[in-house]
Coordinates of C-alpha atoms in Angstrom, one line a residue:
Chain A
X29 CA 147.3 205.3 256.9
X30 CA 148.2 202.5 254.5
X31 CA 145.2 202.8 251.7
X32 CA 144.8 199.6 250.0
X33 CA 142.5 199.6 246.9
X34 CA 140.0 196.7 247.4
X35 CA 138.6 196.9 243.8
X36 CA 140.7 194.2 241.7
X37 CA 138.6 191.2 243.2
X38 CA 137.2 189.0 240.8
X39 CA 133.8 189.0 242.7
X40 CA 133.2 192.7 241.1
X41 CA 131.4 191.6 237.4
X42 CA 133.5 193.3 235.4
X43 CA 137.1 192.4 237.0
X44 CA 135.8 188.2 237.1
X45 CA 135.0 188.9 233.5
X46 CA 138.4 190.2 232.7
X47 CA 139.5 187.4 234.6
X48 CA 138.2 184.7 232.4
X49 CA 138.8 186.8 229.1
X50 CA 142.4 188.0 230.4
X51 CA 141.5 191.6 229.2
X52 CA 144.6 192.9 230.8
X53 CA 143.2 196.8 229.8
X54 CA 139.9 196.3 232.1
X55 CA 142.8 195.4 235.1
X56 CA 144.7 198.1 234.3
X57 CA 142.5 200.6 233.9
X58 CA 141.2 199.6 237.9
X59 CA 145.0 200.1 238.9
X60 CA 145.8 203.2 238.0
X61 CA 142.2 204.2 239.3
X62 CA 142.8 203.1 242.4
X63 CA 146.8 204.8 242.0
X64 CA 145.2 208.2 241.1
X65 CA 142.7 208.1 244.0
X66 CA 145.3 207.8 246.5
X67 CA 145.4 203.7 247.0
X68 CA 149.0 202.9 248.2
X69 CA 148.7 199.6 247.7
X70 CA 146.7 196.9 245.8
X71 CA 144.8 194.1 246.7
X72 CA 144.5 191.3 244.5
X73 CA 141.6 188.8 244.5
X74 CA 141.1 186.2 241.5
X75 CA 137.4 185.9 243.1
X76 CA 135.2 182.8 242.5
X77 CA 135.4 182.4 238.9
X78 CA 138.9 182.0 238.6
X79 CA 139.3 178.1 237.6
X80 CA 143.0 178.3 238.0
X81 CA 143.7 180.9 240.6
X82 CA 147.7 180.5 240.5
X83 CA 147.9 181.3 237.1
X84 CA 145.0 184.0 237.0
X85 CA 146.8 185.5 240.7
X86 CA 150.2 185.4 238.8
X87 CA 148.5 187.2 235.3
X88 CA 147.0 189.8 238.0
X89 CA 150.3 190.4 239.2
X90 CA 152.0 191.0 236.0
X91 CA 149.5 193.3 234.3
X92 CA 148.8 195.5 237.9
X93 CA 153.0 195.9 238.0
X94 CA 153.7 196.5 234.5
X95 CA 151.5 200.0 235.4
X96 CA 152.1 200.7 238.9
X97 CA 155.5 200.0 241.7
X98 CA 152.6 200.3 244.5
X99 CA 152.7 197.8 247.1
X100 CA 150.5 194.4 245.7
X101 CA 148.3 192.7 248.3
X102 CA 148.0 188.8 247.4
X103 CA 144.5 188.1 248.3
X104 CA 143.8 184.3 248.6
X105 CA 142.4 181.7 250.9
X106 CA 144.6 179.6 249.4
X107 CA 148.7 178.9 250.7
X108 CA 149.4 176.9 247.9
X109 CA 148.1 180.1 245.7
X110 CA 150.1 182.8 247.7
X111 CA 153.1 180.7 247.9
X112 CA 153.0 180.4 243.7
X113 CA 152.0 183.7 243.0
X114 CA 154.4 185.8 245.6
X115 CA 157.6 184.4 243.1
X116 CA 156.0 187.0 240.7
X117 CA 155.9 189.7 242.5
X118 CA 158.6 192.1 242.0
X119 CA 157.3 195.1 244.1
X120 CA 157.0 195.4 247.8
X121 CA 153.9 192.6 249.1
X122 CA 151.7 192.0 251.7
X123 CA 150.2 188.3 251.7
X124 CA 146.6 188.2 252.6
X125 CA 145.8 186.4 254.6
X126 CA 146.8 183.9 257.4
X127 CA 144.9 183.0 260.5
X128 CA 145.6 181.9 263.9
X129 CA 145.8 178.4 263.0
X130 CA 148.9 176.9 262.9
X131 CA 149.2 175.2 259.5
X132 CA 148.6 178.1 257.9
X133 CA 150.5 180.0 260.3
X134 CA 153.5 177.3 259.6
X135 CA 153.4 177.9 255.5
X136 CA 153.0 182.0 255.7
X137 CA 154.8 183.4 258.3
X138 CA 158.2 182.3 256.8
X139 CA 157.0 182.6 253.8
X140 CA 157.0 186.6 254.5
X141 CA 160.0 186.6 256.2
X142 CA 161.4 185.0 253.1
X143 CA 160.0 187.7 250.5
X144 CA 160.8 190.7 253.2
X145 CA 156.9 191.2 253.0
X146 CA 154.3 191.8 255.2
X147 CA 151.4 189.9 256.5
X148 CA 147.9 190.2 257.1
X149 CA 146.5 187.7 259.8
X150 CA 142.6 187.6 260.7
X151 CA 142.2 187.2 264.4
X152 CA 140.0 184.0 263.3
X153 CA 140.6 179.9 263.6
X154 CA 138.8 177.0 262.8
X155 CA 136.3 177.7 265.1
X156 CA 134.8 180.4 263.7
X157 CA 134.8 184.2 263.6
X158 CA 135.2 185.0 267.2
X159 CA 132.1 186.6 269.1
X160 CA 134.1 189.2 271.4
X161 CA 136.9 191.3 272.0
X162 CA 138.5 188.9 274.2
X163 CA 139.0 186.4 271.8
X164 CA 139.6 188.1 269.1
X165 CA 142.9 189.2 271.4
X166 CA 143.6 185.9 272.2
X167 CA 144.0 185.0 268.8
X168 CA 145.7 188.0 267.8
X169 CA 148.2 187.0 270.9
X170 CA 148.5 183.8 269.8
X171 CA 149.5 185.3 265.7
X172 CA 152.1 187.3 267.5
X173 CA 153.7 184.9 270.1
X174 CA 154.2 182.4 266.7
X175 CA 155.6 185.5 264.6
X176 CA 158.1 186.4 267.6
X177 CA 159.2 182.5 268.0
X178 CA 160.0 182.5 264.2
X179 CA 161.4 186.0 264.5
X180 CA 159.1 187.3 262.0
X181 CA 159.0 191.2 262.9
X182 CA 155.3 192.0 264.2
X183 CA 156.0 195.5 262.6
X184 CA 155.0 193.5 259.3
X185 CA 152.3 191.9 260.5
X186 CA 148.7 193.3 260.0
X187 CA 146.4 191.8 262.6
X188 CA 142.9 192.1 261.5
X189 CA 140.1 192.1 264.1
X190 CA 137.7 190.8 261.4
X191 CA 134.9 193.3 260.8
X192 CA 131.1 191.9 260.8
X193 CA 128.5 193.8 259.1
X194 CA 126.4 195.7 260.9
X195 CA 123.1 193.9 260.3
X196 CA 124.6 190.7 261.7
X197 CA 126.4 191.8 264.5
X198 CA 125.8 195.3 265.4
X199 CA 126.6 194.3 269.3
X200 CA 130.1 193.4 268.2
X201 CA 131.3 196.9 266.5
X202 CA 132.2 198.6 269.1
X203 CA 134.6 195.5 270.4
X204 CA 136.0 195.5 267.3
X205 CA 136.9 199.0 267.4
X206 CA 138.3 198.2 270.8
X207 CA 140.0 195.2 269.6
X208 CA 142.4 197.3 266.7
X209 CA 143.0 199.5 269.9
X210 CA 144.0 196.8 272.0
X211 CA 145.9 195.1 269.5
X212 CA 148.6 198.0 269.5
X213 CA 149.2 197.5 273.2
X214 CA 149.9 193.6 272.8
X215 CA 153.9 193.9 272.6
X216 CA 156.2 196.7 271.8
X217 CA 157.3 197.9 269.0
X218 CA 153.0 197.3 268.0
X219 CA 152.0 194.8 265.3
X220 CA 150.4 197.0 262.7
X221 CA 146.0 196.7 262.8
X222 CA 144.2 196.7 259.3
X223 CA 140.6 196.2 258.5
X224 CA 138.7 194.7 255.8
X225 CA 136.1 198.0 255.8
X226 CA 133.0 196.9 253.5
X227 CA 132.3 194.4 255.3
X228 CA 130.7 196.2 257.5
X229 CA 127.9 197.6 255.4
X230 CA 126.8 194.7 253.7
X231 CA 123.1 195.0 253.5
X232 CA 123.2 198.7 254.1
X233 CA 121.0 201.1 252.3
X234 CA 124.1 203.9 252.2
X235 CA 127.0 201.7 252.1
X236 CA 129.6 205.0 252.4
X237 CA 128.2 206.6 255.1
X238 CA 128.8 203.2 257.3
X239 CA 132.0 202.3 256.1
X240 CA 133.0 205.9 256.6
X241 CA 131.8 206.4 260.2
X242 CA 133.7 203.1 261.1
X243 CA 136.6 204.0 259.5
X244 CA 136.7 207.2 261.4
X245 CA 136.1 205.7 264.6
X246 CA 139.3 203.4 263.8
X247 CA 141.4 205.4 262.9
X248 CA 141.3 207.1 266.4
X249 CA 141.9 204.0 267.7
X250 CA 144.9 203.1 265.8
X251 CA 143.8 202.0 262.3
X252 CA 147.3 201.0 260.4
X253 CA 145.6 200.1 257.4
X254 CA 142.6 199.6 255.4
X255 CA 141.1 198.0 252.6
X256 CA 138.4 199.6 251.3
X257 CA 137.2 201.6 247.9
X258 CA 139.7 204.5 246.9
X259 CA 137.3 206.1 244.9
X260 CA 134.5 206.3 247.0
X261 CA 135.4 210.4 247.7
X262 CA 133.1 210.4 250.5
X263 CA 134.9 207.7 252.4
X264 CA 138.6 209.7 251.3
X265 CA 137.4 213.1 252.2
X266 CA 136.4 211.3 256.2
X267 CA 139.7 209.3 256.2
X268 CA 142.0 212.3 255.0
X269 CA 140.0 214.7 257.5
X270 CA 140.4 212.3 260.7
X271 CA 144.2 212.2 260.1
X272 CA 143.6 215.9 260.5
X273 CA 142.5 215.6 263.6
X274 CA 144.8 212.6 264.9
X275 CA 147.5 215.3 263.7
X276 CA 149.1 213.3 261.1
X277 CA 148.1 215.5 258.3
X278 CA 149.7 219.0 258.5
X279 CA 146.5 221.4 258.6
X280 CA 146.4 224.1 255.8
X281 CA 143.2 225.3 254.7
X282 CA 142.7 223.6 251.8
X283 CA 144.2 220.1 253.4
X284 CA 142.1 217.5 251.1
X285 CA 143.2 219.1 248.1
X286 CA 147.1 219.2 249.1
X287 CA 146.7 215.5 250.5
X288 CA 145.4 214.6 247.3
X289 CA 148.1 216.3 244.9
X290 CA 151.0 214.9 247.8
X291 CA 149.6 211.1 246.5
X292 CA 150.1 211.8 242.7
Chain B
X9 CA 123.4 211.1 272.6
X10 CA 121.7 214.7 274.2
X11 CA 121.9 216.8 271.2
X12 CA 121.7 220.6 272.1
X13 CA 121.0 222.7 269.3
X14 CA 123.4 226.0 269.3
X15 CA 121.6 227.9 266.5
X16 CA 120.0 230.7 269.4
X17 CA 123.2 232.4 270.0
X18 CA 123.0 236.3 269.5
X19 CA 126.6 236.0 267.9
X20 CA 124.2 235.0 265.1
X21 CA 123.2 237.9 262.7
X22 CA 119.5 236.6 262.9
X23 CA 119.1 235.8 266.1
X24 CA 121.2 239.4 267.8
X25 CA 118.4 240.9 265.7
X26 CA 115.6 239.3 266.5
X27 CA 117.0 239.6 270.5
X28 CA 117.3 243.5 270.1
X29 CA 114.3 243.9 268.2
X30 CA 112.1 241.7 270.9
X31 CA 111.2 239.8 267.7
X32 CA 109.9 236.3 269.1
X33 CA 109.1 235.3 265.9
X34 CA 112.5 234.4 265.1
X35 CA 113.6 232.9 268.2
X36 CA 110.8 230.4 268.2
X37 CA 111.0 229.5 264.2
X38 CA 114.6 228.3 264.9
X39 CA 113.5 226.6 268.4
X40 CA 111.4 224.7 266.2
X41 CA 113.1 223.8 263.6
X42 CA 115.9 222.6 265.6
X43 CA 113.4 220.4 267.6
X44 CA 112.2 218.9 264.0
X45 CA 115.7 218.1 263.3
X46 CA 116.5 216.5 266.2
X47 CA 117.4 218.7 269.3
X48 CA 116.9 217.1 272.7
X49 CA 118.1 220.5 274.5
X50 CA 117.9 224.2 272.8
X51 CA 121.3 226.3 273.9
X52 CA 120.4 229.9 274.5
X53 CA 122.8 233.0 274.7
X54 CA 122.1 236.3 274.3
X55 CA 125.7 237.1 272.9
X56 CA 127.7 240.4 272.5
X57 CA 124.4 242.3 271.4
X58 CA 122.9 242.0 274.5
X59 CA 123.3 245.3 276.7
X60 CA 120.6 243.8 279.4
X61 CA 121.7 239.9 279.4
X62 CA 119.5 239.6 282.4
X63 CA 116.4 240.6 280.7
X64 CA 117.5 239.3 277.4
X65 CA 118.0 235.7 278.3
X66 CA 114.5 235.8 280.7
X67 CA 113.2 237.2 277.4
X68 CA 114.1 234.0 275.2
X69 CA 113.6 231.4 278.0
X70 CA 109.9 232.8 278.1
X71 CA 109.6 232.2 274.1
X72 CA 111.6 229.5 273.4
X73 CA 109.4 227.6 276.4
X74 CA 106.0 228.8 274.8
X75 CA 107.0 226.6 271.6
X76 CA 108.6 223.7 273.3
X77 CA 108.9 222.0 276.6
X78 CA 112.7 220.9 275.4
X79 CA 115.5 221.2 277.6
X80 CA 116.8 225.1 278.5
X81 CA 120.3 225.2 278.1
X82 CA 121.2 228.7 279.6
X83 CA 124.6 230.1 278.4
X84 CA 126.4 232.4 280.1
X85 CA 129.8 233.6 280.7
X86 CA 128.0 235.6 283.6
X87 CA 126.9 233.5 286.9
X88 CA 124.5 236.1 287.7
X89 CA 122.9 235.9 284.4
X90 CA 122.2 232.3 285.1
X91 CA 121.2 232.8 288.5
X92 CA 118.7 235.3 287.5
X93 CA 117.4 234.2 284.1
X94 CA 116.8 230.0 285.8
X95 CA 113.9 231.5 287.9
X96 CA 112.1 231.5 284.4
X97 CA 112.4 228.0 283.2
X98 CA 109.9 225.7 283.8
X99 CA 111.7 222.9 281.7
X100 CA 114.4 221.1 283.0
X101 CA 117.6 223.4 282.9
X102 CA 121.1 222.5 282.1
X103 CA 123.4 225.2 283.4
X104 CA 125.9 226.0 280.4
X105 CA 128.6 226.8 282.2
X106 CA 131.3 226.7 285.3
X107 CA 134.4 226.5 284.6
X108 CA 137.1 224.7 287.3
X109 CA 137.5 228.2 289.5
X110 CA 136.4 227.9 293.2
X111 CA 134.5 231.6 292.8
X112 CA 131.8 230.1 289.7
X113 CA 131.7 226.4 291.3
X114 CA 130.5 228.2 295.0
X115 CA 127.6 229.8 293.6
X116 CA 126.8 226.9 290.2
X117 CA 127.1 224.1 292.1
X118 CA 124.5 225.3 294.8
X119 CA 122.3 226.6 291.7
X120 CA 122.5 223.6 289.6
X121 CA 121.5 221.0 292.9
X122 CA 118.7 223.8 294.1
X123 CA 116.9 223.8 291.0
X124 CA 117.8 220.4 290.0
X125 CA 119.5 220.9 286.7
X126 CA 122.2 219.6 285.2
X127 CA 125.1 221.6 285.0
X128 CA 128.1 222.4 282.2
X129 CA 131.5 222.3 283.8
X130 CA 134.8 223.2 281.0
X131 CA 138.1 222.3 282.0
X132 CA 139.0 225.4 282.2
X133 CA 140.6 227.9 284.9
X134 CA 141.9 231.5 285.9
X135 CA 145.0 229.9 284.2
X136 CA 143.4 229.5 280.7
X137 CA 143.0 226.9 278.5
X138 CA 144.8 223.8 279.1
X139 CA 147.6 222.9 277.1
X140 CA 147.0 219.1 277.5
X141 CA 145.3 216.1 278.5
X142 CA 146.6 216.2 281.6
X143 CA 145.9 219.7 282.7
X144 CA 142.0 219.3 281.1
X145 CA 141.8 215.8 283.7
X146 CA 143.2 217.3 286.6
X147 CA 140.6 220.8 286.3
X148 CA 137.7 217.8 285.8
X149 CA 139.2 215.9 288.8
X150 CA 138.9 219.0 290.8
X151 CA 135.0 219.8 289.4
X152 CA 134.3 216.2 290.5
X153 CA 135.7 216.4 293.8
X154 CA 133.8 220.1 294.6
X155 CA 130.7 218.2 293.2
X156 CA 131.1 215.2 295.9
X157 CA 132.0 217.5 298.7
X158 CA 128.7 219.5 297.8
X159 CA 126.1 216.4 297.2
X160 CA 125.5 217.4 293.5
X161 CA 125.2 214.2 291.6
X162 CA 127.8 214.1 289.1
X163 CA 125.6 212.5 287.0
X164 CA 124.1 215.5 286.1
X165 CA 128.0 217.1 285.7
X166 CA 128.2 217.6 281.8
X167 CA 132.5 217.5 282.0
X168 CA 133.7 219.6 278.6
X169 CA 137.0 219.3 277.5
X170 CA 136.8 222.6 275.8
X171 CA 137.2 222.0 271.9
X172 CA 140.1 224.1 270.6
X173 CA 140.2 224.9 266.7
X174 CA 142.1 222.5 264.1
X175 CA 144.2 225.4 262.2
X176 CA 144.7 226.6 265.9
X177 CA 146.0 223.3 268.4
X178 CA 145.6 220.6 265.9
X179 CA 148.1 218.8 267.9
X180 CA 145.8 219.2 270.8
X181 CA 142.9 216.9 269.5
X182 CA 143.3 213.6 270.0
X183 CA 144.2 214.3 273.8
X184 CA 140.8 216.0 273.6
X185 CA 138.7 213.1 272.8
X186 CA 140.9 211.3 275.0
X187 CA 140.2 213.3 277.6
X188 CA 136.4 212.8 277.0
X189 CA 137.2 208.6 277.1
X190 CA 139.3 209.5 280.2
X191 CA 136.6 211.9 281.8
X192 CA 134.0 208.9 282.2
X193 CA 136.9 206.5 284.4
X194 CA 137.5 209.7 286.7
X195 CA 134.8 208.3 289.2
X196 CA 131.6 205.5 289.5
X197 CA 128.8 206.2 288.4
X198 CA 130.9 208.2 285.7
X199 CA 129.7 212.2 284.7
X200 CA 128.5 212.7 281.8
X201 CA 130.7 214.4 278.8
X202 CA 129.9 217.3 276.2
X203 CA 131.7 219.1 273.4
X204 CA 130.9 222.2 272.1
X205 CA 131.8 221.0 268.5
X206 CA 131.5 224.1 266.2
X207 CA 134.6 225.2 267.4
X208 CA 137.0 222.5 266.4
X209 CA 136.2 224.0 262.7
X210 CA 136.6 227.6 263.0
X211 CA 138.7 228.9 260.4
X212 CA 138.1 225.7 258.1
X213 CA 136.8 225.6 254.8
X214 CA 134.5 222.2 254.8
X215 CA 133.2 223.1 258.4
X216 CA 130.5 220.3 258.3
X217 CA 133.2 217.6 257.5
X218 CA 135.5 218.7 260.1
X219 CA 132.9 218.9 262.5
X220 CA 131.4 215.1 261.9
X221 CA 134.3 213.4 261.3
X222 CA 135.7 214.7 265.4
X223 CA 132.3 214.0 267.0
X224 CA 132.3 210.4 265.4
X225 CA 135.9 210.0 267.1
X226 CA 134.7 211.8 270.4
X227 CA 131.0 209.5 270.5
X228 CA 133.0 206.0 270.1
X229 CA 135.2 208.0 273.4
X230 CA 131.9 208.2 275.0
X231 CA 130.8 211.3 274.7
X232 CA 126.8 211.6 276.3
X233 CA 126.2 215.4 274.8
X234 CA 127.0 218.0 272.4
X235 CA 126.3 221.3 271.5
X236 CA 125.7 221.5 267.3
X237 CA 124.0 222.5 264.5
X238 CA 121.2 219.9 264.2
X239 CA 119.8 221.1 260.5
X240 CA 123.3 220.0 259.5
X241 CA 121.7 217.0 257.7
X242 CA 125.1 215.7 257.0
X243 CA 126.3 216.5 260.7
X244 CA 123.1 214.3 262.0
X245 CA 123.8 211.5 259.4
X246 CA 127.4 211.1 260.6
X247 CA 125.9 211.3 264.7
X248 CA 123.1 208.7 264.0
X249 CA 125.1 206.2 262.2
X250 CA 127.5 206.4 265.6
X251 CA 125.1 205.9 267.5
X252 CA 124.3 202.6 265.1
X253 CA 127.6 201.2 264.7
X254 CA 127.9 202.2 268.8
X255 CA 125.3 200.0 269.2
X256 CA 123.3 202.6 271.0
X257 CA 120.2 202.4 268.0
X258 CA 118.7 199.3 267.1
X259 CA 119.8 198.3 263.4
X260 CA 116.9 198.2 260.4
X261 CA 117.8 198.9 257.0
X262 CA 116.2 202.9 257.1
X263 CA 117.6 203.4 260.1
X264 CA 118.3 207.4 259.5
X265 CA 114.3 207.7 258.9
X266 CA 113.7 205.8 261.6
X267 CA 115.6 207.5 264.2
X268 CA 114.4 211.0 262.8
X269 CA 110.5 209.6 262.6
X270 CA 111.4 208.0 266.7
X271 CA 112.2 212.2 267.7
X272 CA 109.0 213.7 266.2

């Protein structure tokens, strides 16, 4: 699975604080963390005290590549951000995120086909955050029919299912783990399915233990990718140990240990 | 989920003992303290000790019923054994197990529907173990369809796809907990599913990791019943929060307390 290190977001205290100060060493330091944990890939999120997030996203970009070539996740809301900060970028990236609507949808999707990168798309619109399974694979249909009529490859794109915390929405969980499975089936070759994993245990006394049972579950269901906090060694030991079981992890005895030395 | 505690198995150093030595003090100190931690059903087997499994397994249904009017799971490769040893039980029995051959469903079937009890079924045959996810549905097609012909209510059929080992058929799991998803379609009302989960970790060095992170992936399948270690704290962490996220608990904030409080 494609492990994408959730941690540079300036929301975290410390990382909106380097932010502002441009303390490239705090940013750095969270990289290689994330590197050394076994993130593949890094998301980037200026956060809500970035003032100018095209600059700030473009300073992330340039201090996160100048100590790692791991794929960099552009993390923004905002086109007009993406589409300035992506000219930076000189590693392999994966824009995060687009929707199902079509003006975004219009901006983003060649946008990625033009930078060879992938693309994360929320099964979500203007109307909201969808309330079942059904529509949540409506959307997702709708993400790939556009990506197929502007022969953007659906092997890059990352539909997300949009995971609800569990003290919100606990009736919609298991739909959203049936939703990444479903996803997969949509066309052939599959999109790739990616979740945003925290989300789920916002509010939650012991935050790891629900991000990891959800992960788990997800994973057997076709999980592609995940964001989510590489050095929570709880959450790696479960993710490592179900791709064990789904047989995409050659056993030995000592399997956590070898996948960890295979990442470094 | 119907959590069967497996700890009163005479493969078990304590337990052989305590079975040879007619020492019910042992036997009902772990009946209890499985019940504490969260046992709906208490497995019983007299194991490779016993030279009088008859007597042996009358013996522990007799003390293990003094301390707690739990479910009696009797375990037995032998049908007499079972045949004999139910005339004990006052609780209500599950029958642990038939496997798919004609001979053992002729005389469990009968057993199972006489003394209404539910009744352990592995996808299993003369053949041996299945190979596949196709072999394990076809044996549970056949177990159905001797059930229907015999007016057992295959509600109280407990279908096992029979957990093999990771360092053994690791490329055999995932068909296994898709055989337990596929188990529940093979008729309406569906039979109920079990695992025996100990065994995916034989061999392994985390055990308790292995074993939570494939019963997460087989519960989200549907699975209605295991057999386990219950005082794995860690084990009933992982099966509670499933049942949360499975929407199968209602959510509040201690919701590990509360579910352990809601089974004393």
């Amino acid at each position: 699975m494609l492990i994408i290190g959730e941690l540079l977001n300036g929301m975290y205290k410390e990382v909106g604080e380097a932010i502002v100060k441009k303390d490239k060493s705090v940013i750095q330091k969270i990289a290689k963390a994330q590197v050394d944990a076994g993130a593949d890939a890094l998301d980037l999120n200026c956060g809500p005290v970035s003032k100018d997030p095209i600059t700030d996203m473009q300073w992330l970009i340039d201090n996160v590549q100048s100590v790692t070539d791991k794929t960099i996740v552009i993390d923004s809301s905002k086109s007009k951000v993406i589409c300035e900060a992506i000219k930076k970028a000189k590693n392999k990236v994966i824009i995060n995120s687009t929707t199902a609507d079509k003006e975004k949808l219009e901006i983003l999707v060649p946008l990625a086909k033009e930078y060879n990168s992938g693309l994360i798309a929320l099964s979500i619109d203007k109307k909201g955050i969808p309330q079942n399974k059904e529509q949540r694979l409506e959307l997702a249909a709708n993400i790939i029919a556009f990506c197929m009529e502007n022969d953007f490859p659906v092997t890059e794109l990352y539909l997300d299912p949009v995971v609800m915390p569990v003290d919100v929405a606990q009736a919609q969980l298991k739909g959203i783990i049936e939703a990444v499975r479903e996803f997969k089936l949509l066309c052939d070759p599959s999109p790739k399915t990616i979740v945003g994993l925290s989300n789920i245990s916002q509010g939650a006394l012991d935050r790891s233990l629900v991000n990891r049972t959800f992960l788990v579950m997800a994973q057997e269901a076709g999980l592609d990718a995940a964001i989510l906090d590489p050095l929570d060694e709880k959450l790696m030991d479960a993710l490592i140990t179900a791709e064990l079981i789904l047989n995409q992890q050659i056993y030995c005895k000592a399997y956590l240990e070898a996948y960890r030395k295979s990442k470094k």
